[in-house]
Amino acid sequence: MKKVFEGKVISVKMQKTAVVEVLRRTPHPLYRKLLLKSKKYKVDTGDLNISLGDKVKIAETRPISKEKNFEVKEVLNKKPVATEIEEKTEIPKKGKKK
């Protein structure tokens, strides 16, 4: 059975490769407190346009290189670009208040 994870893109500095951080919650063996554990996976992006901060779904595949065994299946949430944020928010003009 292929492993499928959801994670956040933390690096896109390589060609056709991104680094995705997957968080999971596991209980402590003795105290049963839930702890956050993270793991970074190098994933193949193919032709998808992925940017820093996007949430993606990755799935296990055949080995593509020494460290790449996962590929991006779909982009779940795109992080808004600065131009999109500027269009949505109005910036008040400086001056005297009447």
C-alpha positions in Angstrom: 0.0 0.0 0.0 1.4 3.4 -1.0 1.9 6.0 1.7 0.0 9.3 1.3 0.8 12.4 3.4 -0.3 16.0 3.5 2.4 18.6 4.2 3.7 22.2 3.7 6.3 23.1 1.1 9.3 24.6 2.8 11.8 24.8 -0.1 11.6 25.1 -3.9 15.2 25.9 -4.7 15.8 22.8 -6.9 14.6 22.0 -10.4 11.5 19.7 -10.4 12.0 19.0 -6.7 10.5 20.5 -3.5 11.0 19.8 0.2 7.8 19.1 2.0 7.5 19.0 5.8 4.9 16.5 7.2 3.7 16.9 10.7 2.2 14.1 12.8 1.0 13.7 16.3 2.2 10.7 18.3 1.7 9.9 22.0 4.7 9.7 24.3 5.3 6.0 25.1 5.1 6.4 28.9 3.2 9.7 29.6 0.8 9.6 26.6 1.1 13.3 26.0 0.7 14.1 22.3 3.9 15.3 20.7 4.3 16.9 17.3 6.9 15.1 15.1 8.0 16.4 11.8 9.8 14.8 8.8 11.1 16.4 5.6 10.6 14.6 2.3 12.1 15.5 -1.1 9.3 15.2 -3.6 9.1 15.3 -7.4 7.0 18.2 -8.6 6.7 17.3 -12.3 5.1 20.2 -14.2 3.1 21.6 -11.3 3.7 25.2 -10.3 4.4 25.0 -6.6 5.5 27.9 -4.4 6.8 28.3 -0.8 4.1 27.7 1.8 1.6 25.7 -0.3 -0.1 22.7 1.3 0.2 19.6 -0.9 -0.7 16.0 -0.9 2.2 13.7 -1.6 2.2 10.0 -2.4 4.9 7.3 -2.4 6.3 6.2 -5.8 9.2 4.3 -7.3 12.6 5.7 -6.5 13.3 8.7 -8.7 16.7 9.5 -7.3 18.8 8.7 -4.2 16.5 10.7 -1.9 13.3 11.2 -3.9 10.7 8.5 -3.4 7.6 10.7 -3.3 5.7 12.9 -5.9 3.1 15.6 -5.5 -0.4 14.4 -6.3 -2.3 17.6 -5.8 -2.0 21.2 -4.4 -4.5 21.6 -1.6 -4.1 25.3 -0.7 -2.1 27.9 -2.6 -0.4 30.5 -0.4 -1.5 34.0 -1.6 1.1 36.1 -3.4 1.9 39.6 -2.2 0.1 41.2 -5.2 -3.1 39.4 -4.3 -2.9 40.6 -0.7 -2.3 44.2 -1.8 -5.4 44.1 -4.0 -7.6 42.8 -1.2 -6.6 45.3 1.5 -7.0 49.1 1.4 -4.1 51.1 2.8 -5.3 54.3 4.4 -3.7 57.5 3.1 -1.6 59.6 5.5 -2.8 63.1 6.3 -4.9 65.0 8.6 -8.0 63.4 10.1 -11.1 65.7 10.0 
